[in-house]
Coordinates of C-alpha atoms in Angstrom, one line a residue:
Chain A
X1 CA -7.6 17.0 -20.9
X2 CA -7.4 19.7 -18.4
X3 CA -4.0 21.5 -18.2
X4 CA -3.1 21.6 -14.6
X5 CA -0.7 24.1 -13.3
X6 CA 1.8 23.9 -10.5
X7 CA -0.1 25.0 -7.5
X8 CA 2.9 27.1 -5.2
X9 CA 3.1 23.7 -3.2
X10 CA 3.9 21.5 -5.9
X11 CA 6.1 23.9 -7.5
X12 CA 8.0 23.6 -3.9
X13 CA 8.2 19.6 -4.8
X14 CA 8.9 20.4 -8.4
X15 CA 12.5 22.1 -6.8
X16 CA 12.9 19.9 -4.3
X17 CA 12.6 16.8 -6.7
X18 CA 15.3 18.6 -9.0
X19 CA 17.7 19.4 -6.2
X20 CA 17.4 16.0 -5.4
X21 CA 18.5 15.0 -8.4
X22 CA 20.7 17.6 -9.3
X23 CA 23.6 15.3 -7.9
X24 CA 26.9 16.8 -9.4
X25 CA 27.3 13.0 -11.4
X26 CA 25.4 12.0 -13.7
X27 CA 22.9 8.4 -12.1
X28 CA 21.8 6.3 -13.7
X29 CA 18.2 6.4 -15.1
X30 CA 16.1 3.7 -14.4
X31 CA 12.8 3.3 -15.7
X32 CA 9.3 1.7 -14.3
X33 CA 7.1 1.5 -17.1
X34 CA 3.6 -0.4 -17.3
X35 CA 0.0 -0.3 -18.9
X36 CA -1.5 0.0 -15.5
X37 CA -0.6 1.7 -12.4
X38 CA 2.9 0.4 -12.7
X39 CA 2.9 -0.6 -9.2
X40 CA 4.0 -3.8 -9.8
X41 CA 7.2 -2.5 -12.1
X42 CA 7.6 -0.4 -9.0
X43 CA 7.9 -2.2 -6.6
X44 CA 9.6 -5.0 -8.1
X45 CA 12.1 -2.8 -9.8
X46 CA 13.2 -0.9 -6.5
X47 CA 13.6 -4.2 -4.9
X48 CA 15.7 -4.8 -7.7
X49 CA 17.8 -2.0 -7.1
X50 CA 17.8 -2.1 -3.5
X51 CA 20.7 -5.0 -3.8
X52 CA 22.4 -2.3 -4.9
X53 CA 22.4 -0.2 -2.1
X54 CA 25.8 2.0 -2.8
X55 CA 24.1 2.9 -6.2
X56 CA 21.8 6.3 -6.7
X57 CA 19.7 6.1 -9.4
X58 CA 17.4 8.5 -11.2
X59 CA 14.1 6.5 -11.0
X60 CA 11.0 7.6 -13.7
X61 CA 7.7 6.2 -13.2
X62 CA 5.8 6.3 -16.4
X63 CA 1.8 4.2 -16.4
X64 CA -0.9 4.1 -18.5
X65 CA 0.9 2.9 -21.4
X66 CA -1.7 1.1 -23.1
X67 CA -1.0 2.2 -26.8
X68 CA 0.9 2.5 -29.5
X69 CA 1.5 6.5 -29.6
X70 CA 2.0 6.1 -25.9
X71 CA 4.8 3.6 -26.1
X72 CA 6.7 6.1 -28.9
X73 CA 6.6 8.7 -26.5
X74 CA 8.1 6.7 -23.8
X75 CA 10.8 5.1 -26.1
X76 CA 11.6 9.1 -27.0
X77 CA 12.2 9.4 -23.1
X78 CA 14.4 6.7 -22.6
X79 CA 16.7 7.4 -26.0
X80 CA 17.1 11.1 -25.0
X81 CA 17.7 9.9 -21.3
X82 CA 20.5 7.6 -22.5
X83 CA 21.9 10.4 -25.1
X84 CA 21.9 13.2 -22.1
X85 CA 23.8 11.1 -19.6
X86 CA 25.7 8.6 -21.4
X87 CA 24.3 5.5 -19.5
X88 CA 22.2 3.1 -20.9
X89 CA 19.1 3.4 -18.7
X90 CA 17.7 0.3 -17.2
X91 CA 13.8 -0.3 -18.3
X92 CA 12.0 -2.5 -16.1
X93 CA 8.4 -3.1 -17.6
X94 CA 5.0 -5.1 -16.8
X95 CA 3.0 -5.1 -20.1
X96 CA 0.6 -7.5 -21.4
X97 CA 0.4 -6.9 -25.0
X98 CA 2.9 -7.7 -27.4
X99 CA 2.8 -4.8 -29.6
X100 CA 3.4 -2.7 -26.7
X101 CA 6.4 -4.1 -25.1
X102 CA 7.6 -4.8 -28.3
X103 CA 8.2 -1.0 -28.9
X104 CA 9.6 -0.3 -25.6
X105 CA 12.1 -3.3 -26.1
X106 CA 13.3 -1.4 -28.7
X107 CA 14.4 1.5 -26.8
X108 CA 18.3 2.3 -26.8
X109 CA 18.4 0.5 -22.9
X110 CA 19.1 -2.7 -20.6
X111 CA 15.6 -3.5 -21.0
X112 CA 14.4 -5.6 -17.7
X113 CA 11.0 -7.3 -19.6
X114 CA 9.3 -9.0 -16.5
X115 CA 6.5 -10.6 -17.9
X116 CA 8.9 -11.9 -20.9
X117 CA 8.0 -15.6 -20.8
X118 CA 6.4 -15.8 -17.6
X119 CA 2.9 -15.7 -18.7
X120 CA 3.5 -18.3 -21.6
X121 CA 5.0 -20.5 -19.3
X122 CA 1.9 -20.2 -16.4
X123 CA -0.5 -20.8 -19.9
X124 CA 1.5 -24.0 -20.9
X125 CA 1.0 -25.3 -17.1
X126 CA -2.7 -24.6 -16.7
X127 CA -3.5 -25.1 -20.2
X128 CA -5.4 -21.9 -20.4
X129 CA -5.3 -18.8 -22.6
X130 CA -4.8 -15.6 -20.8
X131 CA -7.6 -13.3 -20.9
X132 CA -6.9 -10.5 -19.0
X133 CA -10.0 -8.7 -18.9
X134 CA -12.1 -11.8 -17.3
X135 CA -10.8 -10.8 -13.8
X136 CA -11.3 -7.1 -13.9
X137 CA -13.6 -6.2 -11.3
X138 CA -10.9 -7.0 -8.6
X139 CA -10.8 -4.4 -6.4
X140 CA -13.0 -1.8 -8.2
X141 CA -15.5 0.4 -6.3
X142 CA -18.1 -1.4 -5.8
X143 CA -16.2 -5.2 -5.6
X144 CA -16.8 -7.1 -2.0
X145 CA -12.8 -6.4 -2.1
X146 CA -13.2 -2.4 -2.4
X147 CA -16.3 -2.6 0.6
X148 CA -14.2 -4.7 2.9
X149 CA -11.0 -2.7 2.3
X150 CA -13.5 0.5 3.3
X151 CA -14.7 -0.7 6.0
X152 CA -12.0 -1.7 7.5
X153 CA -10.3 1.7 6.8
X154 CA -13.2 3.7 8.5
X155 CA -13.0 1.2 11.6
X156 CA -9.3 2.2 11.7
X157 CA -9.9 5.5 11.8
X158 CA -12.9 5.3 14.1
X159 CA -10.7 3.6 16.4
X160 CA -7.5 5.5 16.5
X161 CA -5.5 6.2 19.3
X162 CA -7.8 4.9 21.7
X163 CA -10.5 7.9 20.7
X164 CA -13.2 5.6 21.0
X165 CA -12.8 2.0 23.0
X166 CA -16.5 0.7 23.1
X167 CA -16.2 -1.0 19.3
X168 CA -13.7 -3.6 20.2
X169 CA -16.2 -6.5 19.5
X170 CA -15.5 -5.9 16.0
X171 CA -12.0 -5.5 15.9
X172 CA -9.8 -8.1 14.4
X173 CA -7.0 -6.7 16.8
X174 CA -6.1 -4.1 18.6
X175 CA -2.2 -2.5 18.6
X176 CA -1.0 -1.6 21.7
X177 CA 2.0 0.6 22.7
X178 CA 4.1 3.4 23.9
X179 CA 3.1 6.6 22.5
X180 CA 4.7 7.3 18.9
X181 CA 5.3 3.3 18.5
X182 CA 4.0 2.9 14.7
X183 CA 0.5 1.9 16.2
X184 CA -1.4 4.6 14.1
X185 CA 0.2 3.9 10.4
X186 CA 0.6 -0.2 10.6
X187 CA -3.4 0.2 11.6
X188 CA -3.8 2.1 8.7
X189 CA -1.8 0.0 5.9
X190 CA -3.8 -3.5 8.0
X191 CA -7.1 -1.8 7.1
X192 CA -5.8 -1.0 2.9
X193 CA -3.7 -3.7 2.2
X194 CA -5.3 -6.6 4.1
X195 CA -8.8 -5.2 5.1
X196 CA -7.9 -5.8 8.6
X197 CA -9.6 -4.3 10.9
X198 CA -7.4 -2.8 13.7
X199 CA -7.9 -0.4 16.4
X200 CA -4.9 0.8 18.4
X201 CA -4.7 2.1 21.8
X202 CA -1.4 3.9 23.2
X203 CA -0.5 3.0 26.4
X204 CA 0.4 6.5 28.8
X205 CA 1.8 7.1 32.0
X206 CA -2.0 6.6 33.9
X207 CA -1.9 2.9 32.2
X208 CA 1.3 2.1 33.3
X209 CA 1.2 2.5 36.8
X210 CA 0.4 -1.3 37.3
X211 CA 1.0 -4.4 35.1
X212 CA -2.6 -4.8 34.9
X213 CA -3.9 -3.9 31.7
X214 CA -6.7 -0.4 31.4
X215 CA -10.5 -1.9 32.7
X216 CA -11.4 -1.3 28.4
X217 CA -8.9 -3.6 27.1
X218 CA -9.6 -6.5 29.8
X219 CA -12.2 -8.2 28.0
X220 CA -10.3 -8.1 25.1
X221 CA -6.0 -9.6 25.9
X222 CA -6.9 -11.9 23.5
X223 CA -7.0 -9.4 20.8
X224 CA -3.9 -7.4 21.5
X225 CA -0.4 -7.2 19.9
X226 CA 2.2 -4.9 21.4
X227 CA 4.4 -2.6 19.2
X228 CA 8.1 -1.6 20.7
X229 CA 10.5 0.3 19.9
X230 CA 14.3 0.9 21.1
X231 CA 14.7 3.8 23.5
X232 CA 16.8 5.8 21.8
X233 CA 14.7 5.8 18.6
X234 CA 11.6 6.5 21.1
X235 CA 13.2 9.5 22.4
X236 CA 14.6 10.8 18.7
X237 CA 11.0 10.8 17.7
X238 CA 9.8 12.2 20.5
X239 CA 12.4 14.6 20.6
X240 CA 11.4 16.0 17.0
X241 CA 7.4 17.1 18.2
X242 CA 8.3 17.8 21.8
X243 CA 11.9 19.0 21.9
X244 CA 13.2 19.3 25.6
X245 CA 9.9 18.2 27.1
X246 CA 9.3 15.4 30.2
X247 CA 7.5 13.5 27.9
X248 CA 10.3 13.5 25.2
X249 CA 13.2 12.7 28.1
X250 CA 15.3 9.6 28.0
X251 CA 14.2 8.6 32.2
X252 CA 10.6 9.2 30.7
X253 CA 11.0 6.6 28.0
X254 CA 13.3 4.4 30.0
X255 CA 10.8 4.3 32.8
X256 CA 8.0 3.8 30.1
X257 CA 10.0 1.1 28.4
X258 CA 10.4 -1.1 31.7
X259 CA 6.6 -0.9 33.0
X260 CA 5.0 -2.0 28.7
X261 CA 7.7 -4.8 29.3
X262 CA 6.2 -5.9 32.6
X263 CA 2.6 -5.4 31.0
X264 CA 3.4 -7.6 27.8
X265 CA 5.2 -10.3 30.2
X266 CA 2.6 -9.9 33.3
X267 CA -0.5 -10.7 30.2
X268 CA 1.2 -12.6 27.9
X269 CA 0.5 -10.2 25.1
X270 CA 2.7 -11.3 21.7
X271 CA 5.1 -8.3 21.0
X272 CA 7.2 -7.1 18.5
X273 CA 9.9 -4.7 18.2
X274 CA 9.4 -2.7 14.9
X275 CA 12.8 -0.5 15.2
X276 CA 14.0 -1.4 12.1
X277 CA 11.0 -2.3 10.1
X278 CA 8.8 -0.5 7.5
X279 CA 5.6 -0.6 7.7
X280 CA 4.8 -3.0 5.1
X281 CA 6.9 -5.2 7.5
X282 CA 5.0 -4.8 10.6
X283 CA 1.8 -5.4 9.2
X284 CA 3.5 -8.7 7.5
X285 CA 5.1 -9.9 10.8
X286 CA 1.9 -9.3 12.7
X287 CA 0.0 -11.4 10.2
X288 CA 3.0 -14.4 10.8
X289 CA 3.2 -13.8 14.4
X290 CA -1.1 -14.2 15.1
X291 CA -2.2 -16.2 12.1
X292 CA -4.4 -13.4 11.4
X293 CA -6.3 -13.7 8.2
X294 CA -7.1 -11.5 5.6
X295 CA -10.5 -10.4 4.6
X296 CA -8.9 -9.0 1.6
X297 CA -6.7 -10.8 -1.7
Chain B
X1 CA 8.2 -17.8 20.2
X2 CA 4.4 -16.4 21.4
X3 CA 2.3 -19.5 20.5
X4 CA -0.9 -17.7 19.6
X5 CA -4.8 -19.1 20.2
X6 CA -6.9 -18.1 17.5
X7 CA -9.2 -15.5 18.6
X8 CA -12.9 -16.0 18.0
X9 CA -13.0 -13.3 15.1
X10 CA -9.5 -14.8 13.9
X11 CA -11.7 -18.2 14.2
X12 CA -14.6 -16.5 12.0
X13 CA -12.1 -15.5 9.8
X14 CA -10.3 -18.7 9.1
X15 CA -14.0 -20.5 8.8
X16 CA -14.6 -18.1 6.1
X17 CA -11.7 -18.5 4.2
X18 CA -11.7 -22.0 4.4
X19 CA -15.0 -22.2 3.5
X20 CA -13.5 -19.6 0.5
X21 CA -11.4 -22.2 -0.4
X22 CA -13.6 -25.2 -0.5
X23 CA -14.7 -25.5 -3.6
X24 CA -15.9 -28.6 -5.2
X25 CA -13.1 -28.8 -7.7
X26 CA -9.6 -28.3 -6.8
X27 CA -8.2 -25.1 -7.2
X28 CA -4.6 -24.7 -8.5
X29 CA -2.1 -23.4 -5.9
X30 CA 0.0 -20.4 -6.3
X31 CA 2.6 -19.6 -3.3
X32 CA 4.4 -16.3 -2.8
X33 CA 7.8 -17.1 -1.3
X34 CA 10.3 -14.5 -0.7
X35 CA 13.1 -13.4 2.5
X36 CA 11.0 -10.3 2.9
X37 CA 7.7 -9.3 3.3
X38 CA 6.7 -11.2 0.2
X39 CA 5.0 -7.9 -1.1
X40 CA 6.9 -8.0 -3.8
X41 CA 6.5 -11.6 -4.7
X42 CA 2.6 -11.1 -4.1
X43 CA 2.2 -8.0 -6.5
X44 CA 3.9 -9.8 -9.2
X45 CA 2.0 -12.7 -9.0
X46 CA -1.0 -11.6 -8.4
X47 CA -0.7 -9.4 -11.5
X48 CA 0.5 -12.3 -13.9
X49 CA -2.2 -14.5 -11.8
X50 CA -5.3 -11.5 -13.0
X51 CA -3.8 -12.6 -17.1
X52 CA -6.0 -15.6 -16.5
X53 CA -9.0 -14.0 -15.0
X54 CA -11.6 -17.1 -16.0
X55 CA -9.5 -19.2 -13.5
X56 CA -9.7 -19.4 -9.9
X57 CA -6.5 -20.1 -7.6
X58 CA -5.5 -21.5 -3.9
X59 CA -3.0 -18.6 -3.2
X60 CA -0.7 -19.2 -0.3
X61 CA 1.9 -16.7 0.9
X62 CA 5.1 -17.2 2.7
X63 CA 7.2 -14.8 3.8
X64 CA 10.5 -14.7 5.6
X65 CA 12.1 -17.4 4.1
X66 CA 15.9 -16.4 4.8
X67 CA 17.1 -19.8 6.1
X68 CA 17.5 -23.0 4.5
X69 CA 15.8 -25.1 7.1
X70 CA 12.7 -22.6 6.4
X71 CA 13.0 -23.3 2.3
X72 CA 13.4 -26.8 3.3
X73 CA 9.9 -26.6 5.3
X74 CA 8.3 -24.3 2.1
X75 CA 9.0 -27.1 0.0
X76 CA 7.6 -29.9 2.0
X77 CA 4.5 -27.6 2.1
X78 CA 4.7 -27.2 -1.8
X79 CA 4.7 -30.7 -2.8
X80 CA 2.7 -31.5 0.1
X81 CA 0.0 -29.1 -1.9
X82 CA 1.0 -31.1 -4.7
X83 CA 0.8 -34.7 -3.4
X84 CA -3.2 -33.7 -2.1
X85 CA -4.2 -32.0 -5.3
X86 CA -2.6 -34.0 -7.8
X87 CA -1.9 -30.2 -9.6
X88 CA 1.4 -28.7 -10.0
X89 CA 1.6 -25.8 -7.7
X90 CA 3.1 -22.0 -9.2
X91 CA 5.4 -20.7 -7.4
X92 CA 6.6 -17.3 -7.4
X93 CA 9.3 -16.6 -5.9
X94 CA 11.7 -13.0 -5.0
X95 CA 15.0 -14.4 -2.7
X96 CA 18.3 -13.0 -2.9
X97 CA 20.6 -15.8 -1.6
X98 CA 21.3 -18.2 -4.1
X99 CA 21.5 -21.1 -1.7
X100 CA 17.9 -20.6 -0.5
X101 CA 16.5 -20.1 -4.3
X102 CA 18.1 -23.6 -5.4
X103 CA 16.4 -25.1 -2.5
X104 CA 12.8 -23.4 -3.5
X105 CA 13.6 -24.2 -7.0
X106 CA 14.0 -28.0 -5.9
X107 CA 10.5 -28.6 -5.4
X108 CA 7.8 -30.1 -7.2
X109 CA 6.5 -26.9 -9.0
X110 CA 6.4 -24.9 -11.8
X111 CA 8.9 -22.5 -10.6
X112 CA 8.5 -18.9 -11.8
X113 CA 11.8 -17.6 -10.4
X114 CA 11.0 -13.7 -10.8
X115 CA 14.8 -12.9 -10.1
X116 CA 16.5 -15.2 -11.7
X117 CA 19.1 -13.5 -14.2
X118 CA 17.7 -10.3 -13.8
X119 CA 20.0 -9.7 -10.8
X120 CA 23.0 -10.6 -12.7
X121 CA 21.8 -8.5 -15.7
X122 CA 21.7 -5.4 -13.9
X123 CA 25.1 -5.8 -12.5
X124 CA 26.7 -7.1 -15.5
X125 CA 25.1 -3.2 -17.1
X126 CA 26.4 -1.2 -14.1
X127 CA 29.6 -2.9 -13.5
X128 CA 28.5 -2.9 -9.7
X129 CA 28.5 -5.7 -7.7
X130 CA 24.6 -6.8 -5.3
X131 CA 24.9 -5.3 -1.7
X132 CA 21.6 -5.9 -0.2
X133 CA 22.7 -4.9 3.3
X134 CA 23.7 -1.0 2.0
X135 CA 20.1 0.4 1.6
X136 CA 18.3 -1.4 4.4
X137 CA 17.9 1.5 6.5
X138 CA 15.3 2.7 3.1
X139 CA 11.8 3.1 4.9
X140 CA 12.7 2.6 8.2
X141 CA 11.2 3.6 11.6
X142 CA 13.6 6.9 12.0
X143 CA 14.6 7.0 8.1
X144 CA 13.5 10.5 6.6
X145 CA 11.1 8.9 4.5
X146 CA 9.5 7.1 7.6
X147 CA 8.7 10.8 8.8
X148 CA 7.2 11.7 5.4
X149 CA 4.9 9.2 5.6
X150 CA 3.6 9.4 9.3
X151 CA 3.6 12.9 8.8
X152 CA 1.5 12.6 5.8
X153 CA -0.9 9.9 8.0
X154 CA -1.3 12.1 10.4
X155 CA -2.0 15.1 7.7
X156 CA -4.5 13.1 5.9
X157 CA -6.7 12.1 9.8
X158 CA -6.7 15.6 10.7
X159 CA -8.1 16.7 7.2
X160 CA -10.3 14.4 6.8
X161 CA -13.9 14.5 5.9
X162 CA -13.4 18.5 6.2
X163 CA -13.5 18.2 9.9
X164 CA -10.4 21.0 10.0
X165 CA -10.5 23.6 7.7
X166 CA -7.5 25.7 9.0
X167 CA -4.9 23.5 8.1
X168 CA -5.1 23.3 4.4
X169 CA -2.0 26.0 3.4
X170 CA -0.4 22.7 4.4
X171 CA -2.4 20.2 2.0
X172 CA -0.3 18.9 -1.3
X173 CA -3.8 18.3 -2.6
X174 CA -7.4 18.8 -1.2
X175 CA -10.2 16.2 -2.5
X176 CA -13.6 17.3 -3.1
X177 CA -16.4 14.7 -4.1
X178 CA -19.8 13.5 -3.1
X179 CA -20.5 11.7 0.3
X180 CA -19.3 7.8 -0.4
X181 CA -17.0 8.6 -3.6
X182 CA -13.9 7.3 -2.1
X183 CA -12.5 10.5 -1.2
X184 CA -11.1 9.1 2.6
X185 CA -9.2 6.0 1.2
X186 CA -7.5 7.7 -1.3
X187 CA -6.1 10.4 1.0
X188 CA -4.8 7.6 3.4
X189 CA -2.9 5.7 0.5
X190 CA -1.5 8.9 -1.4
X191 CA -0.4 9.3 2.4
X192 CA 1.2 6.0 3.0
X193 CA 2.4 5.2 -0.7
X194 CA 3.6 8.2 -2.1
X195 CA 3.8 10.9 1.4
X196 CA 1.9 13.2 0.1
X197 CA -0.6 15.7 2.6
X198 CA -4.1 14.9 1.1
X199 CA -7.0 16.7 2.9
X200 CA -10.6 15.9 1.5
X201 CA -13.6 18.3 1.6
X202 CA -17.2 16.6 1.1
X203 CA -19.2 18.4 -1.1
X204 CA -22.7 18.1 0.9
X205 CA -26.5 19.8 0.0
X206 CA -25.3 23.1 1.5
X207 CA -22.3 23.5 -0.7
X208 CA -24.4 22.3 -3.7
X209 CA -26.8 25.0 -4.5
X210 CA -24.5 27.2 -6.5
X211 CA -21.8 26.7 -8.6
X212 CA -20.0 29.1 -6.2
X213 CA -17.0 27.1 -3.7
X214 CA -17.4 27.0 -0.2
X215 CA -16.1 30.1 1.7
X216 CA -13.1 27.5 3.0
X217 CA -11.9 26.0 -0.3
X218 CA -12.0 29.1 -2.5
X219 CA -8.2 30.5 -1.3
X220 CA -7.2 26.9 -2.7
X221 CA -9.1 26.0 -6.0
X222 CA -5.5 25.7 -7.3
X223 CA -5.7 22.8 -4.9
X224 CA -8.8 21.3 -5.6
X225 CA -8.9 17.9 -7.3
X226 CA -12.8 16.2 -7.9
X227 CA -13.6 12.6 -7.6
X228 CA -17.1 11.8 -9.5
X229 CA -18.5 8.1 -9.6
X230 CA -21.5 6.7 -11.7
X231 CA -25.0 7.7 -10.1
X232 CA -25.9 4.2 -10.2
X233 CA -22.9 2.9 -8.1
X234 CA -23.4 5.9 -5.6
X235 CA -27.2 4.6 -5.6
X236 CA -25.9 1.8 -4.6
X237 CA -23.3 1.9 -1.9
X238 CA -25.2 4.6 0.3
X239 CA -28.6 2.1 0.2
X240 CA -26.2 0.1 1.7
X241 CA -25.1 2.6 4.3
X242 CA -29.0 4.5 5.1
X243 CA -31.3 2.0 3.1
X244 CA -34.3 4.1 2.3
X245 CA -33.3 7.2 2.8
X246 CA -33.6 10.2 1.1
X247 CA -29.6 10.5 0.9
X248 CA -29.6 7.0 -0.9
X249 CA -32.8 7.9 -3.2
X250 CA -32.0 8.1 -7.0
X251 CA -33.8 11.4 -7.2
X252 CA -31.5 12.9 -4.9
X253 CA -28.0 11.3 -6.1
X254 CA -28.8 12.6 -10.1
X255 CA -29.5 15.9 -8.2
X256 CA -26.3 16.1 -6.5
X257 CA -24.5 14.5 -9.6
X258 CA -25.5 17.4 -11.5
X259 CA -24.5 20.3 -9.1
X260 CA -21.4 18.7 -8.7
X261 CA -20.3 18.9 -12.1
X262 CA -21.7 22.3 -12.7
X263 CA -19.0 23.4 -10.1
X264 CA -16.3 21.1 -11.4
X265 CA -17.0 23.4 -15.4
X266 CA -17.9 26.8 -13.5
X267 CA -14.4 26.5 -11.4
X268 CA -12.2 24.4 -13.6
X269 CA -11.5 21.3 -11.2
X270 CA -9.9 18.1 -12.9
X271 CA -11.6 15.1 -11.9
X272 CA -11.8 11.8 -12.2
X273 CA -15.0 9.2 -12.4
X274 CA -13.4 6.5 -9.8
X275 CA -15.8 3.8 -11.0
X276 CA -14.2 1.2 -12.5
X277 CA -10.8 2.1 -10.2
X278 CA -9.5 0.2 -7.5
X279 CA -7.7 3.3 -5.0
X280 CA -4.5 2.4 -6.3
X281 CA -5.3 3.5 -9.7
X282 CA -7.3 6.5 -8.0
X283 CA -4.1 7.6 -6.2
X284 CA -1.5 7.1 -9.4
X285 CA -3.8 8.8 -11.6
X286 CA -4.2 11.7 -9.5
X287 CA -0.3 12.2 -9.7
X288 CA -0.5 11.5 -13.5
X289 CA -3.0 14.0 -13.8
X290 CA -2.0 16.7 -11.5
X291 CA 2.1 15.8 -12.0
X292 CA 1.9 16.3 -8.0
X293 CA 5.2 15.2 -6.9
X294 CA 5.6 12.6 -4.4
X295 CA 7.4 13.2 -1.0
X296 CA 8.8 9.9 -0.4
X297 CA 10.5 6.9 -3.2

């Protein structure tokens, strides 16, 4: 395999990774290890975590683990982790095959062993034998999945920020809001995640003279969804890539604030105030709030 | 609450899924339940759900659940599901409160609590006790790692598709690939997953008659990273873009395949044939790979 050197930039990452976790205690280590991407040890293991929110720990991400050798090597980790700090390290794991997780379930750790039991037991209820490799294509390249997915990411793009307004027909919806409102990014993870496909259209000062909506989005209330977002946060982030401008002022935003409220109310256009979500949440509470479906999953 | 008329594509869309759905024989159901977004609960199911790839499931997702009079409405919904079918439903399930898992765990199911005990393991090993509430601000709209990841959105628009060159002493990573390798998608989710500024170059004809970089990309080789995907796949999803054409022709994809990889040897590029990958195994590869940091998680 080709040796890769730290390029300047990643050396940058490199120290600001180690700064980061060059806390004067020692954390605790905590583990995501999988035969796959480990996504799914991800992100079930930082929810995990997250209920312990007072807690730091020293999270290592460690895929691909889809032999023997491998699994030794990541055993080795874990042991010199736990002789290093002191702490046992937690190990949270998705993998299929026995022999695999049994090595790494005899690492020297509070081993979290997702799928322990979980597959036997959805076996024993559909009275079938797993067989992993039957549902493969999911997802890959050239799947219906992968081409919807792509599609719906170039629409996004193609339809960003209002660049280009005469493709609506073929939008599943279209994001409206203040400028810096989380249109461009919940359009984004729509088109990846759900194959959605979403334009988005900020709404400026020449669009909110009146609480009739722009001529180009007439023919199309039916399709929008309005993004908010408290003032003060509006001006923070505004603040940051326009510091002491008009556009960044809190009578600006307050003024903007009141005439997107008399738009959404004046055109009945379902809203939702995403000031303390992620995007992951947006997109989800869009998808509640409009019963839109899917194209993807 | 916003009661919401299906639009005419949402209307399309629910046709087709319903139409997905109606097979001759029943499916088995599998719900996703959890207090959040339910991503969590999805991922993990889906991936022990993939085990059994010869089967087909009816997979429902509710999200939000953080009240008991909403578990109590899941449940009706679940053995509802159960009462039509005459199949016992799955249900995954990721919810914190204890009251509201008892109440999902009271229905007619095979219930695949995913948190049950693990919760209580992890404190038991830290001596800490769960605080949900004291990371929530992780990911939100004005967190740090909120910025990160618009910032590296924003990154990855501007770069794409080399239409800006200038920009690229600010890239993490710059892809280079063929026309329809997969090059945009994977910029946008290293972006949104992981933060990380990903521009992408296409390698077109004019870059492809030496093995020589273009002018713009050869200050940042160190950079470089090279998608490659199987000539026949390539074949096959740009007849699908310009049927007939010369770009699609097989003639003219071996051509480019073969100039591409001369380039890849003659300036020591890593790559990666994307094929069989779904863009989240592109993306965590790339890191594996490269050992490119991430900027956010």
């Amino acid at each position: 395999m080709y040796v890769h050197t730290p390029t300047p930039s990643q050396q940058d990452q490199q120290a600001r990774q180690a700064k980061q976790f060059k806390a004067p205690e020692l954390l605790r280590s905590a583990f995501f290890i999988s035969d796959g991407t480990a996504i799914t040890a991800e992100t079930l293991g930082r929810s995990l975590l997250s209920q312990f929110g007072n807690v730091k720990f020293d999270v290592k991400i460690i895929p691909y683990v889809d032999a023997p050798e491998l699994a030794h090597e990541a055993v080795k980790r874990i042991n010199e982790t736990h002789r290093l700090s002191g702490l046992k390290p937690l190990v949270f794991d998705t993998i299929v095959s026995d022999e695999i997780r049994t090595i790494i379930n005899g690492a020297d750790a509070t081993n979290l062993d997702i799928y322990e039991g979980l597959i036997t037991r959805i076996a024993n209820e559909i009275g079938e034998t797993p067989d992993p490799h039957a549902g493969m294509a999911h997802g890959q390249v050239d799947s219906d999945d992968y081409k919807a997915r792509i599609d719906a990411v170039h629409f996004a793009l193609d339809n960003d920020d209002g660049a280009r307004t005469n493709h609506y027909d073929g939008a599943d919806i279209i994001l409206v809001g203040l400028s810096r409102s989380g249109k461009t990014p919940t359009s984004l993870y729509l088109a990846l995640q759900f194959g959605i496909r979403a334009a988005n259209y900020p709404l400026t000062e020449d669009d909110l003279d009146s609480s009739n909506l722009p001529k180009v989005l007439q023919p199309y209330r039916h399709k929008l969804f309005g993004l908010t977002i408290d003032t003060e946060r509006l001006v923070r982030i505004r603040q940051e890539r326009k510091a002491g401008s008009r556009y960044a002022s809190l009578a600006q935003c307050q003024e903007e604030q009141r005439a997107i409220q008399a738009i959404y109310t004046a055109q009945k256009i379902p809203n939702l105030n995403v000031s303390e979500m992620s995007v992951e949440e947006i997109a989800t509470r869009i998808l509640q709030i409009t019963g839109l479906a899917r194209r993807i999953g």
